[in-house]
C-alpha positions as YAML, in Angstrom:
chain: A
units: angstrom
residues:
- id: 1
  name: MET
  ca: [99.63, 50.88, 106.92]
- id: 2
  name: PRO
  ca: [99.05, 54.67, 107.22]
- id: 3
  name: ARG
  ca: [100.89, 56.44, 110.00]
- id: 4
  name: LEU
  ca: [98.77, 57.60, 112.93]
- id: 5
  name: CYS
  ca: [98.84, 61.08, 114.42]
- id: 6
  name: ASP
  ca: [101.64, 61.59, 116.98]
- id: 7
  name: ILE
  ca: [99.26, 63.55, 119.22]
- id: 8
  name: CYS
  ca: [95.90, 61.75, 119.24]
- id: 9
  name: ASN
  ca: [97.27, 58.39, 118.04]
- id: 10
  name: ASP
  ca: [93.92, 57.81, 116.38]
- id: 11
  name: ALA
  ca: [93.43, 59.64, 113.09]
- id: 12
  name: ARG
  ca: [95.68, 59.39, 110.06]
- id: 13
  name: ALA
  ca: [98.61, 61.80, 110.02]
- id: 14
  name: ILE
  ca: [98.58, 64.10, 106.99]
- id: 15
  name: VAL
  ca: [100.89, 66.95, 108.08]
- id: 16
  name: ARG
  ca: [104.53, 66.96, 109.18]
- id: 17
  name: ARG
  ca: [105.16, 70.11, 111.21]
- id: 18
  name: PRO
  ca: [108.35, 71.92, 110.13]
- id: 19
  name: LYS
  ca: [108.75, 73.38, 113.61]
- id: 20
  name: THR
  ca: [108.56, 70.12, 115.64]
- id: 21
  name: ALA
  ca: [108.84, 67.35, 112.98]
- id: 22
  name: GLN
  ca: [105.66, 65.80, 114.40]
- id: 23
  name: SER
  ca: [103.36, 63.90, 112.03]
- id: 24
  name: ILE
  ca: [99.82, 64.86, 112.95]
- id: 25
  name: CYS
  ca: [96.25, 64.74, 111.67]
- id: 26
  name: LYS
  ca: [94.34, 67.72, 110.34]
- id: 27
  name: GLU
  ca: [92.26, 68.39, 113.47]
- id: 28
  name: CYS
  ca: [95.28, 68.18, 115.77]
- id: 29
  name: PHE
  ca: [97.17, 70.53, 113.47]
- id: 30
  name: PHE
  ca: [94.34, 73.07, 113.68]
- id: 31
  name: HIS
  ca: [94.30, 72.71, 117.46]
- id: 32
  name: VAL
  ca: [98.04, 73.12, 118.04]
- id: 33
  name: PHE
  ca: [98.37, 76.00, 115.58]
- id: 34
  name: GLU
  ca: [95.49, 77.98, 117.07]
- id: 35
  name: THR
  ca: [96.54, 77.14, 120.65]
- id: 36
  name: GLU
  ca: [100.10, 78.34, 120.04]
- id: 37
  name: VAL
  ca: [98.82, 81.66, 118.67]
- id: 38
  name: HIS
  ca: [96.45, 81.97, 121.64]
- id: 39
  name: ASN
  ca: [99.31, 81.30, 124.06]
- id: 40
  name: THR
  ca: [101.45, 83.93, 122.31]
- id: 41
  name: ILE
  ca: [98.62, 86.47, 122.72]
- id: 42
  name: VAL
  ca: [97.98, 85.62, 126.36]
- id: 43
  name: ASP
  ca: [101.61, 85.31, 127.44]
- id: 44
  name: SER
  ca: [102.43, 88.68, 125.85]
- id: 45
  name: ASN
  ca: [99.30, 90.41, 127.20]
- id: 46
  name: LEU
  ca: [98.66, 91.86, 123.76]
- id: 47
  name: PHE
  ca: [95.02, 92.93, 124.28]
- id: 48
  name: LYS
  ca: [92.54, 93.93, 126.93]
- id: 49
  name: PRO
  ca: [88.73, 93.59, 126.76]
- id: 50
  name: GLY
  ca: [87.10, 96.37, 124.78]
- id: 51
  name: ASP
  ca: [90.12, 97.04, 122.55]
- id: 52
  name: ARG
  ca: [89.39, 98.08, 118.98]
- id: 53
  name: VAL
  ca: [91.82, 95.95, 116.94]
- id: 54
  name: GLY
  ca: [92.57, 96.47, 113.26]
- id: 55
  name: ILE
  ca: [93.84, 93.49, 111.26]
- id: 56
  name: GLY
  ca: [96.26, 94.55, 108.55]
- id: 57
  name: ALA
  ca: [94.62, 92.81, 105.60]
- id: 58
  name: SER
  ca: [96.36, 92.46, 102.24]
- id: 59
  name: GLY
  ca: [94.46, 89.43, 100.94]
- id: 60
  name: GLY
  ca: [97.60, 87.26, 101.14]
- id: 61
  name: LYS
  ca: [97.95, 84.01, 103.07]
- id: 62
  name: ASP
  ca: [99.37, 85.55, 106.26]
- id: 63
  name: SER
  ca: [96.79, 88.28, 106.74]
- id: 64
  name: THR
  ca: [93.90, 86.05, 105.66]
- id: 65
  name: VAL
  ca: [94.87, 83.35, 108.16]
- id: 66
  name: LEU
  ca: [95.41, 86.06, 110.78]
- id: 67
  name: ALA
  ca: [91.90, 87.45, 110.24]
- id: 68
  name: TYR
  ca: [90.37, 83.97, 110.47]
- id: 69
  name: VAL
  ca: [92.36, 82.98, 113.58]
- id: 70
  name: MET
  ca: [91.80, 86.32, 115.36]
- id: 71
  name: LYS
  ca: [88.04, 86.04, 114.85]
- id: 72
  name: THR
  ca: [88.06, 82.37, 115.89]
- id: 73
  name: LEU
  ca: [90.10, 82.99, 119.07]
- id: 74
  name: ASN
  ca: [88.15, 86.14, 119.95]
- id: 75
  name: ASP
  ca: [84.93, 84.10, 119.86]
- id: 76
  name: ARG
  ca: [86.37, 80.98, 121.48]
- id: 77
  name: TYR
  ca: [88.19, 82.63, 124.39]
- id: 78
  name: ASN
  ca: [85.99, 85.72, 124.75]
- id: 79
  name: TYR
  ca: [88.77, 88.28, 124.35]
- id: 80
  name: GLY
  ca: [86.13, 90.98, 124.10]
- id: 81
  name: LEU
  ca: [87.73, 92.67, 121.09]
- id: 82
  name: ASP
  ca: [86.10, 94.74, 118.36]
- id: 83
  name: LEU
  ca: [87.81, 93.55, 115.16]
- id: 84
  name: TYR
  ca: [88.23, 95.49, 111.92]
- id: 85
  name: LEU
  ca: [89.94, 94.82, 108.61]
- id: 86
  name: LEU
  ca: [92.33, 97.60, 107.59]
- id: 87
  name: SER
  ca: [93.82, 97.50, 104.07]
- id: 88
  name: VAL
  ca: [96.28, 99.69, 102.20]
- id: 89
  name: ASP
  ca: [95.88, 100.12, 98.44]
- id: 90
  name: GLU
  ca: [99.39, 100.91, 97.20]
- id: 91
  name: GLY
  ca: [98.14, 101.33, 93.64]
- id: 92
  name: ILE
  ca: [99.81, 98.38, 91.89]
- id: 93
  name: SER
  ca: [97.81, 97.38, 88.83]
- id: 94
  name: GLY
  ca: [97.27, 93.67, 88.36]
- id: 95
  name: TYR
  ca: [98.37, 92.93, 91.94]
- id: 96
  name: ARG
  ca: [96.88, 95.02, 94.72]
- id: 97
  name: ASP
  ca: [93.62, 95.71, 92.91]
- id: 98
  name: ASP
  ca: [93.12, 91.93, 92.57]
- id: 99
  name: SER
  ca: [94.17, 91.12, 96.15]
- id: 100
  name: LEU
  ca: [91.77, 93.73, 97.54]
- id: 101
  name: GLU
  ca: [88.91, 91.82, 95.92]
- id: 102
  name: THR
  ca: [89.95, 88.92, 98.17]
- id: 103
  name: VAL
  ca: [89.88, 91.24, 101.19]
- id: 104
  name: LYS
  ca: [86.37, 92.35, 100.27]
- id: 105
  name: ARG
  ca: [85.27, 88.73, 100.15]
- id: 106
  name: ASN
  ca: [86.93, 88.11, 103.52]
- id: 107
  name: LYS
  ca: [84.91, 91.02, 104.90]
- id: 108
  name: GLU
  ca: [81.70, 89.19, 103.98]
- id: 109
  name: GLN
  ca: [82.99, 85.74, 104.99]
- id: 110
  name: TYR
  ca: [84.11, 86.83, 108.47]
- id: 111
  name: GLY
  ca: [81.52, 89.54, 109.06]
- id: 112
  name: LEU
  ca: [84.13, 92.21, 109.84]
- id: 113
  name: PRO
  ca: [84.01, 95.91, 108.88]
- id: 114
  name: LEU
  ca: [86.63, 97.03, 106.35]
- id: 115
  name: LEU
  ca: [88.46, 100.29, 105.70]
- id: 116
  name: ILE
  ca: [90.72, 100.75, 102.67]
- id: 117
  name: VAL
  ca: [93.17, 103.66, 102.54]
- id: 118
  name: SER
  ca: [95.21, 104.32, 99.41]
- id: 119
  name: TYR
  ca: [98.55, 105.91, 98.57]
- id: 120
  name: GLU
  ca: [96.74, 107.97, 95.94]
- id: 121
  name: GLN
  ca: [94.31, 109.27, 98.56]
- id: 122
  name: LEU
  ca: [96.98, 110.00, 101.20]
- id: 123
  name: TYR
  ca: [100.04, 111.00, 99.18]
- id: 124
  name: GLY
  ca: [98.79, 111.80, 95.70]
- id: 125
  name: TRP
  ca: [101.06, 109.08, 94.29]
- id: 126
  name: SER
  ca: [100.40, 105.41, 93.50]
- id: 127
  name: MET
  ca: [103.18, 102.83, 93.51]
- id: 128
  name: ASP
  ca: [102.82, 102.53, 89.74]
- id: 129
  name: SER
  ca: [103.55, 106.24, 89.36]
- id: 130
  name: ILE
  ca: [106.35, 106.07, 91.93]
- id: 131
  name: VAL
  ca: [108.06, 103.22, 90.07]
- id: 132
  name: ALA
  ca: [107.69, 105.14, 86.83]
- id: 133
  name: ALA
  ca: [109.62, 108.00, 88.48]
- id: 134
  name: VAL
  ca: [112.27, 106.10, 90.49]
- id: 135
  name: GLY
  ca: [112.63, 102.76, 88.68]
- id: 136
  name: ARG
  ca: [112.59, 99.33, 90.29]
- id: 137
  name: LYS
  ca: [115.79, 99.52, 92.30]
- id: 138
  name: ASN
  ca: [114.61, 101.51, 95.33]
- id: 139
  name: ASN
  ca: [110.83, 101.28, 95.01]
- id: 140
  name: CYS
  ca: [110.46, 99.05, 98.11]
- id: 141
  name: THR
  ca: [111.91, 101.85, 100.24]
- id: 142
  name: PHE
  ca: [109.03, 104.13, 99.25]
- id: 143
  name: CYS
  ca: [106.43, 101.41, 99.71]
- id: 144
  name: GLY
  ca: [107.67, 100.35, 103.15]
- id: 145
  name: VAL
  ca: [107.79, 103.90, 104.53]
- id: 146
  name: PHE
  ca: [104.45, 104.95, 103.05]
- id: 147
  name: ARG
  ca: [102.71, 101.74, 104.04]
- id: 148
  name: ARG
  ca: [103.71, 101.98, 107.71]
- id: 149
  name: GLN
  ca: [102.40, 105.53, 107.95]
- id: 150
  name: ALA
  ca: [99.26, 104.66, 105.93]
- id: 151
  name: LEU
  ca: [98.37, 101.91, 108.42]
- id: 152
  name: ASP
  ca: [98.70, 104.33, 111.33]
- id: 153
  name: ARG
  ca: [96.60, 106.92, 109.51]
- id: 154
  name: GLY
  ca: [93.91, 104.33, 108.78]
- id: 155
  name: ALA
  ca: [94.01, 103.21, 112.42]
- id: 156
  name: LEU
  ca: [93.34, 106.77, 113.58]
- id: 157
  name: MET
  ca: [90.48, 107.09, 111.11]
- id: 158
  name: LEU
  ca: [88.90, 104.04, 112.78]
- id: 159
  name: ASP
  ca: [89.98, 105.11, 116.29]
- id: 160
  name: LEU
  ca: [91.75, 101.80, 116.86]
- id: 161
  name: ASP
  ca: [93.72, 100.87, 119.95]
- id: 162
  name: HIS
  ca: [95.81, 98.23, 118.24]
- id: 163
  name: ILE
  ca: [96.97, 96.97, 114.84]
- id: 164
  name: VAL
  ca: [97.90, 93.31, 114.30]
- id: 165
  name: THR
  ca: [99.88, 92.27, 111.26]
- id: 166
  name: GLY
  ca: [100.55, 88.88, 109.69]
- id: 167
  name: HIS
  ca: [104.33, 89.00, 110.11]
- id: 168
  name: ASN
  ca: [105.43, 85.43, 110.83]
- id: 169
  name: ALA
  ca: [108.55, 83.80, 112.28]
- id: 170
  name: ASP
  ca: [110.25, 83.74, 108.86]
- id: 171
  name: ASP
  ca: [109.63, 87.48, 108.43]
- id: 172
  name: VAL
  ca: [111.03, 88.29, 111.88]
- id: 173
  name: ALA
  ca: [114.14, 86.14, 111.31]
- id: 174
  name: GLU
  ca: [114.69, 87.77, 107.90]
- id: 175
  name: THR
  ca: [114.44, 91.23, 109.45]
- id: 176
  name: ILE
  ca: [116.94, 90.33, 112.16]
- id: 177
  name: LEU
  ca: [119.40, 89.11, 109.52]
- id: 178
  name: MET
  ca: [118.89, 92.24, 107.40]
- id: 179
  name: ASN
  ca: [119.54, 94.54, 110.37]
- id: 180
  name: ILE
  ca: [122.66, 92.55, 111.32]
- id: 181
  name: PHE
  ca: [123.97, 92.72, 107.73]
- id: 182
  name: ARG
  ca: [123.34, 96.49, 107.64]
- id: 183
  name: GLY
  ca: [124.63, 97.10, 111.16]
- id: 184
  name: ASP
  ca: [121.35, 98.81, 112.06]
- id: 185
  name: ILE
  ca: [121.51, 98.65, 115.86]
- id: 186
  name: SER
  ca: [118.46, 100.80, 116.58]
- id: 187
  name: ARG
  ca: [116.15, 98.66, 114.42]
- id: 188
  name: LEU
  ca: [117.69, 95.38, 115.58]
- id: 189
  name: GLY
  ca: [116.34, 95.87, 119.09]
- id: 190
  name: ARG
  ca: [112.85, 96.84, 117.96]
- id: 191
  name: CYS
  ca: [112.35, 94.20, 115.28]
- id: 192
  name: THR
  ca: [112.36, 91.36, 117.82]
- id: 193
  name: GLU
  ca: [109.61, 92.91, 119.96]
- id: 194
  name: ILE
  ca: [106.20, 91.30, 119.60]
- id: 195
  name: ALA
  ca: [104.50, 94.67, 120.18]
- id: 196
  name: THR
  ca: [105.86, 98.14, 119.41]
- id: 197
  name: THR
  ca: [104.57, 101.62, 120.14]
- id: 198
  name: GLY
  ca: [107.65, 103.76, 119.52]
- id: 199
  name: GLU
  ca: [107.16, 104.36, 115.79]
- id: 200
  name: GLY
  ca: [103.54, 105.44, 115.66]
- id: 201
  name: TYR
  ca: [100.44, 106.42, 117.55]
- id: 202
  name: ILE
  ca: [98.99, 102.92, 117.65]
- id: 203
  name: VAL
  ca: [100.19, 99.72, 119.34]
- id: 204
  name: ARG
  ca: [101.31, 97.32, 116.62]
- id: 205
  name: SER
  ca: [101.88, 93.61, 117.25]
- id: 206
  name: LYS
  ca: [102.69, 90.28, 115.57]
- id: 207
  name: PRO
  ca: [100.57, 87.38, 116.93]
- id: 208
  name: PHE
  ca: [102.29, 85.10, 114.35]
- id: 209
  name: LYS
  ca: [105.79, 85.96, 115.62]
- id: 210
  name: TYR
  ca: [106.58, 82.28, 116.36]
- id: 211
  name: ALA
  ca: [104.46, 80.73, 113.58]
- id: 212
  name: TYR
  ca: [106.40, 79.27, 110.63]
- id: 213
  name: GLU
  ca: [105.38, 80.44, 107.16]
- id: 214
  name: LYS
  ca: [105.06, 76.84, 105.98]
- id: 215
  name: GLU
  ca: [102.52, 76.10, 108.71]
- id: 216
  name: ILE
  ca: [100.51, 79.21, 107.83]
- id: 217
  name: VAL
  ca: [100.37, 78.01, 104.22]
- id: 218
  name: MET
  ca: [99.28, 74.53, 105.35]
- id: 219
  name: TYR
  ca: [96.63, 76.03, 107.65]
- id: 220
  name: ALA
  ca: [95.21, 78.19, 104.85]
- id: 221
  name: TYR
  ca: [95.14, 75.20, 102.49]
- id: 222
  name: LEU
  ca: [93.56, 72.74, 104.93]
- id: 223
  name: ARG
  ca: [90.99, 75.32, 106.12]
- id: 224
  name: ARG
  ca: [90.27, 76.12, 102.47]
- id: 225
  name: LEU
  ca: [90.57, 79.83, 103.17]
- id: 226
  name: ASP
  ca: [90.10, 82.37, 100.37]
- id: 227
  name: TYR
  ca: [93.41, 84.16, 99.83]
- id: 228
  name: PHE
  ca: [95.48, 85.77, 97.06]
- id: 229
  name: SER
  ca: [98.81, 84.04, 96.33]
- id: 230
  name: THR
  ca: [100.54, 86.17, 93.67]
- id: 231
  name: GLU
  ca: [103.76, 87.94, 94.69]
- id: 232
  name: CYS
  ca: [104.10, 91.70, 94.37]
- id: 233
  name: THR
  ca: [105.06, 92.82, 90.86]
- id: 234
  name: TYR
  ca: [107.84, 95.05, 92.19]
- id: 235
  name: SER
  ca: [109.35, 92.77, 94.86]
- id: 236
  name: PRO
  ca: [111.89, 90.55, 92.96]
- id: 237
  name: ASN
  ca: [114.70, 93.11, 93.38]
- id: 238
  name: ALA
  ca: [114.01, 93.78, 97.08]
- id: 239
  name: TYR
  ca: [116.92, 93.34, 99.49]
- id: 240
  name: ARG
  ca: [114.68, 91.19, 101.70]
- id: 241
  name: GLY
  ca: [114.56, 88.58, 98.96]
- id: 242
  name: TYR
  ca: [118.26, 87.83, 99.40]
- id: 243
  name: ALA
  ca: [117.85, 87.49, 103.19]
- id: 244
  name: ARG
  ca: [114.88, 85.17, 102.58]
- id: 245
  name: GLU
  ca: [116.89, 82.93, 100.25]
- id: 246
  name: PHE
  ca: [119.74, 82.75, 102.76]
- id: 247
  name: LEU
  ca: [117.29, 81.85, 105.55]
- id: 248
  name: LYS
  ca: [115.70, 79.08, 103.47]
- id: 249
  name: LYS
  ca: [119.12, 77.51, 102.92]
- id: 250
  name: LEU
  ca: [119.75, 77.59, 106.67]
- id: 251
  name: GLU
  ca: [116.35, 76.05, 107.34]
- id: 252
  name: ARG
  ca: [117.05, 73.15, 104.99]
- id: 253
  name: VAL
  ca: [120.15, 72.29, 107.01]
- id: 254
  name: ARG
  ca: [118.62, 73.06, 110.43]
- id: 255
  name: PRO
  ca: [114.79, 73.42, 110.64]
- id: 256
  name: SER
  ca: [115.04, 75.18, 114.00]
- id: 257
  name: ALA
  ca: [117.22, 77.95, 112.48]
- id: 258
  name: ILE
  ca: [114.25, 80.32, 112.21]
- id: 259
  name: LEU
  ca: [113.37, 80.21, 115.91]
- id: 260
  name: ASP
  ca: [117.08, 80.10, 116.83]
- id: 261
  name: ILE
  ca: [117.65, 83.41, 115.02]
- id: 262
  name: ILE
  ca: [114.61, 84.98, 116.70]
- id: 263
  name: HIS
  ca: [115.75, 83.88, 120.17]
- id: 264
  name: SER
  ca: [119.27, 85.13, 119.42]
- id: 265
  name: GLY
  ca: [117.83, 88.50, 118.34]
- id: 266
  name: GLU
  ca: [115.76, 88.68, 121.55]
- id: 267
  name: ALA
  ca: [118.87, 88.03, 123.62]
- id: 268
  name: MET
  ca: [120.88, 90.84, 122.01]
- id: 269
  name: HIS
  ca: [121.17, 94.07, 123.98]
- id: 270
  name: VAL
  ca: [122.68, 97.41, 122.99]
- id: 271
  name: ALA
  ca: [125.48, 98.59, 125.26]
- id: 272
  name: LYS
  ca: [124.47, 101.45, 127.54]
- id: 273
  name: ASP
  ca: [127.14, 103.77, 126.14]
- id: 274
  name: VAL
  ca: [125.82, 103.45, 122.56]
- id: 275
  name: GLN
  ca: [124.03, 106.62, 121.42]
- id: 276
  name: LEU
  ca: [120.69, 105.70, 119.80]
- id: 277
  name: PRO
  ca: [118.56, 108.14, 117.79]
- id: 278
  name: SER
  ca: [115.96, 110.01, 119.87]
- id: 279
  name: LEU
  ca: [112.40, 110.14, 118.59]
- id: 280
  name: ASP
  ca: [110.53, 113.40, 118.00]
- id: 281
  name: ARG
  ca: [107.68, 114.61, 115.81]
- id: 282
  name: CYS
  ca: [107.96, 115.52, 112.15]
- id: 283
  name: GLN
  ca: [107.67, 119.30, 111.73]
- id: 284
  name: ARG
  ca: [105.46, 118.84, 108.69]
- id: 285
  name: CYS
  ca: [103.02, 115.99, 109.33]
- id: 286
  name: GLY
  ca: [103.47, 115.25, 113.04]
- id: 287
  name: TYR
  ca: [104.49, 111.60, 112.58]
- id: 288
  name: ILE
  ca: [107.08, 110.16, 114.95]
- id: 289
  name: SER
  ca: [110.57, 110.62, 113.50]
- id: 290
  name: SER
  ca: [114.21, 110.64, 114.58]
- id: 291
  name: ASN
  ca: [114.74, 113.69, 112.31]
- id: 292
  name: SER
  ca: [113.01, 117.04, 112.08]
- id: 293
  name: ILE
  ca: [111.37, 115.88, 108.82]
- id: 294
  name: CYS
  ca: [110.13, 112.27, 108.68]
- id: 295
  name: LYS
  ca: [111.17, 109.85, 105.96]
- id: 296
  name: ALA
  ca: [107.75, 109.89, 104.31]
- id: 297
  name: CYS
  ca: [107.76, 113.67, 103.94]
- id: 298
  name: VAL
  ca: [111.32, 113.67, 102.57]
- id: 299
  name: LEU
  ca: [110.50, 110.95, 100.03]
- id: 300
  name: LEU
  ca: [107.29, 112.71, 99.05]
- id: 301
  name: GLU
  ca: [109.13, 116.00, 98.53]
- id: 302
  name: GLY
  ca: [111.68, 114.23, 96.36]
- id: 303
  name: LEU
  ca: [108.93, 112.87, 94.14]
- id: 304
  name: GLU
  ca: [107.21, 116.24, 93.84]
- id: 305
  name: ARG
  ca: [110.48, 118.10, 93.10]
- id: 306
  name: GLY
  ca: [111.60, 115.52, 90.53]
- id: 307
  name: ILE
  ca: [114.47, 114.36, 92.76]
- id: 308
  name: PRO
  ca: [113.36, 110.78, 93.49]
- id: 309
  name: LYS
  ca: [116.65, 109.87, 95.22]
- id: 310
  name: LEU
  ca: [116.01, 112.48, 97.90]
- id: 311
  name: GLY
  ca: [115.90, 110.54, 101.17]
- id: 312
  name: ILE
  ca: [117.47, 107.42, 99.65]
- id: 313
  name: SER
  ca: [121.00, 108.57, 98.83]
- id: 314
  name: ARG
  ca: [122.82, 111.25, 100.81]
- id: 315
  name: THR
  ca: [122.94, 114.12, 98.35]
- id: 316
  name: LYS
  ca: [123.47, 117.88, 98.63]
- id: 317
  name: GLN
  ca: [119.78, 118.40, 97.91]
- id: 318
  name: ASP
  ca: [118.90, 116.04, 100.74]
- id: 319
  name: VAL
  ca: [120.87, 118.07, 103.31]
- id: 320
  name: GLU
  ca: [119.63, 121.42, 102.07]
- id: 321
  name: ALA
  ca: [115.96, 120.52, 101.65]
- id: 322
  name: GLY
  ca: [114.17, 123.22, 103.61]
- id: 323
  name: PRO
  ca: [110.85, 122.97, 105.50]
- id: 324
  name: ARG
  ca: [107.64, 123.48, 103.59]
- id: 325
  name: GLU
  ca: [103.95, 122.92, 104.18]
- id: 326
  name: SER
  ca: [103.02, 119.23, 104.06]
- id: 327
  name: ASP
  ca: [100.14, 118.02, 101.91]
- id: 328
  name: LEU
  ca: [99.48, 115.27, 104.45]
- id: 329
  name: VAL
  ca: [96.78, 115.72, 107.06]
- id: 330
  name: HIS
  ca: [98.64, 116.38, 110.33]
- id: 331
  name: PHE
  ca: [98.72, 113.40, 112.70]
- id: 332
  name: GLU
  ca: [97.61, 115.56, 115.61]
- id: 333
  name: LYS
  ca: [94.45, 116.43, 113.65]
- id: 334
  name: LEU
  ca: [93.77, 112.73, 113.04]
- id: 335
  name: ARG
  ca: [94.38, 111.97, 116.72]
- id: 336
  name: GLN
  ca: [91.97, 114.68, 117.84]
- id: 337
  name: ASP
  ca: [89.33, 113.40, 115.41]
- id: 338
  name: ALA
  ca: [89.82, 109.88, 116.83]
- id: 339
  name: LEU
  ca: [89.39, 111.17, 120.38]
- id: 340
  name: GLU
  ca: [86.15, 112.92, 119.36]
- id: 341
  name: MET
  ca: [84.85, 109.70, 117.80]
- id: 342
  name: ARG
  ca: [85.65, 107.79, 120.98]
- id: 343
  name: LYS
  ca: [83.98, 110.40, 123.16]
- id: 344
  name: THR
  ca: [80.84, 110.25, 121.01]
- id: 345
  name: ARG
  ca: [80.73, 106.44, 121.24]
- id: 346
  name: GLN
  ca: [81.23, 106.48, 124.99]
- id: 347
  name: ASN
  ca: [78.43, 109.02, 125.45]
- id: 348
  name: SER
  ca: [76.13, 106.96, 123.24]
- id: 349
  name: ALA
  ca: [76.89, 103.80, 125.22]
- id: 350
  name: ALA
  ca: [76.39, 105.51, 128.58]
- id: 351
  name: CYS
  ca: [73.25, 107.37, 127.53]
- id: 352
  name: PRO
  ca: [71.41, 105.66, 124.62]
- id: 353
  name: GLN
  ca: [68.86, 107.92, 123.00]
- id: 354
  name: SER
  ca: [66.09, 105.39, 123.42]
- id: 355
  name: ALA
  ca: [66.51, 105.38, 127.22]
- id: 356
  name: CYS
  ca: [67.41, 108.98, 127.96]
- id: 357
  name: ALA
  ca: [65.97, 112.37, 127.03]
- id: 358
  name: CYS
  ca: [69.24, 114.31, 127.45]
...
C-alpha cells in the first residue's frame, strides 16, 4: 500500500524532504517550500512595496526556481515589487552562451524584463580570454570579483533597489566553512547575513538562505521548470568544490549539518578588540573597497600589463602598482544616471502627459 503524505494524510507521498525527513505529496511539497521562502522574506523584512528588485539569473536551477518563486509570491501575497531579470555573461563558450538562452526563455515564460551585462562589455576581457592568460588555477578569483561588481553595475543601469540571488543553504554553509578554513574573520561575519549592503551600492539578499539544494532541485523537477544543468567549464579546480565535498559527507552522516553550520555561523561574533578592515571607495572606479584600489581594478591592471598574478599573489609588482586612469565607468556616474532615471519616472507617474499640459 502506498504511503500517504505526512501533512495532508490524503494524497500519495512522492517526496522525502532532506531537511525534515517528512514524506509528503507533490502539492504539499510546493506549499511548504514556497511558504518557507515567504516566511524568510517576511521575517527578514527584505522588501518594501514599490521596490525594484533584480533577480540574478544565470539559467541554472537555483536562479530559475528563484525567479519562478519570486514572481509567484509577489503575485500571491501582493508584495508590490517590480521584478527584473539581471544576467551576467562571463564569456564562457559552450556554457554561459547556452545558459543565457535559458534565461531568455524564462524572460518570456515569466513575463519579466531582462538585462544582460557582459565581462567583455564592462572589462574588455571574457573569461575565455582570462583563462587563456592566467590558466585554470586561479580563474575563479577573477570571475567572482568581476561578477559581483558586474551585478552592481547592472543594477545601477536598471536603477534597482535590491538584488536577490539564488544562493541556497548549501552555498551559505560552504562559504562559512571556507572562511573558517582560511581564517577570514571579516568575511565570516558577512557571509551569514541574509541581506548585505556593505560591499556595493545595492542591497543584496538570499531568499533561499535556509532552502536545501536538494529541495530546490526537486522543486524545479516537479514544477517542470526550464533550467540549464551543466556545470561551469572552469569550476572543477575551484576551492569551493573541496568545501562542497566535505559538506556532502557531513550531510550523509547528519542531514541537519547544513542548517547547524549556518546557525553556528550566525552565532559567531568578532571580539570588539579585533581590528577589521575599513571600507572606502576605489580611487579608480569608485567601487567600495578596503584598499585604495579595489580588487577588480588590480586584477584588470594585471591582465592588461601581462602580470596575471597581480592581486592574487603578493608580489613586488603588486605593492608598487601605481594609480592610473580606470577604463571602467565610475560608479558615481552610474549612480547619478540611476537617480536621474528615478526622477524621470517619478515625474512621469505624478504628472502623466495625457493628463497634464506641463
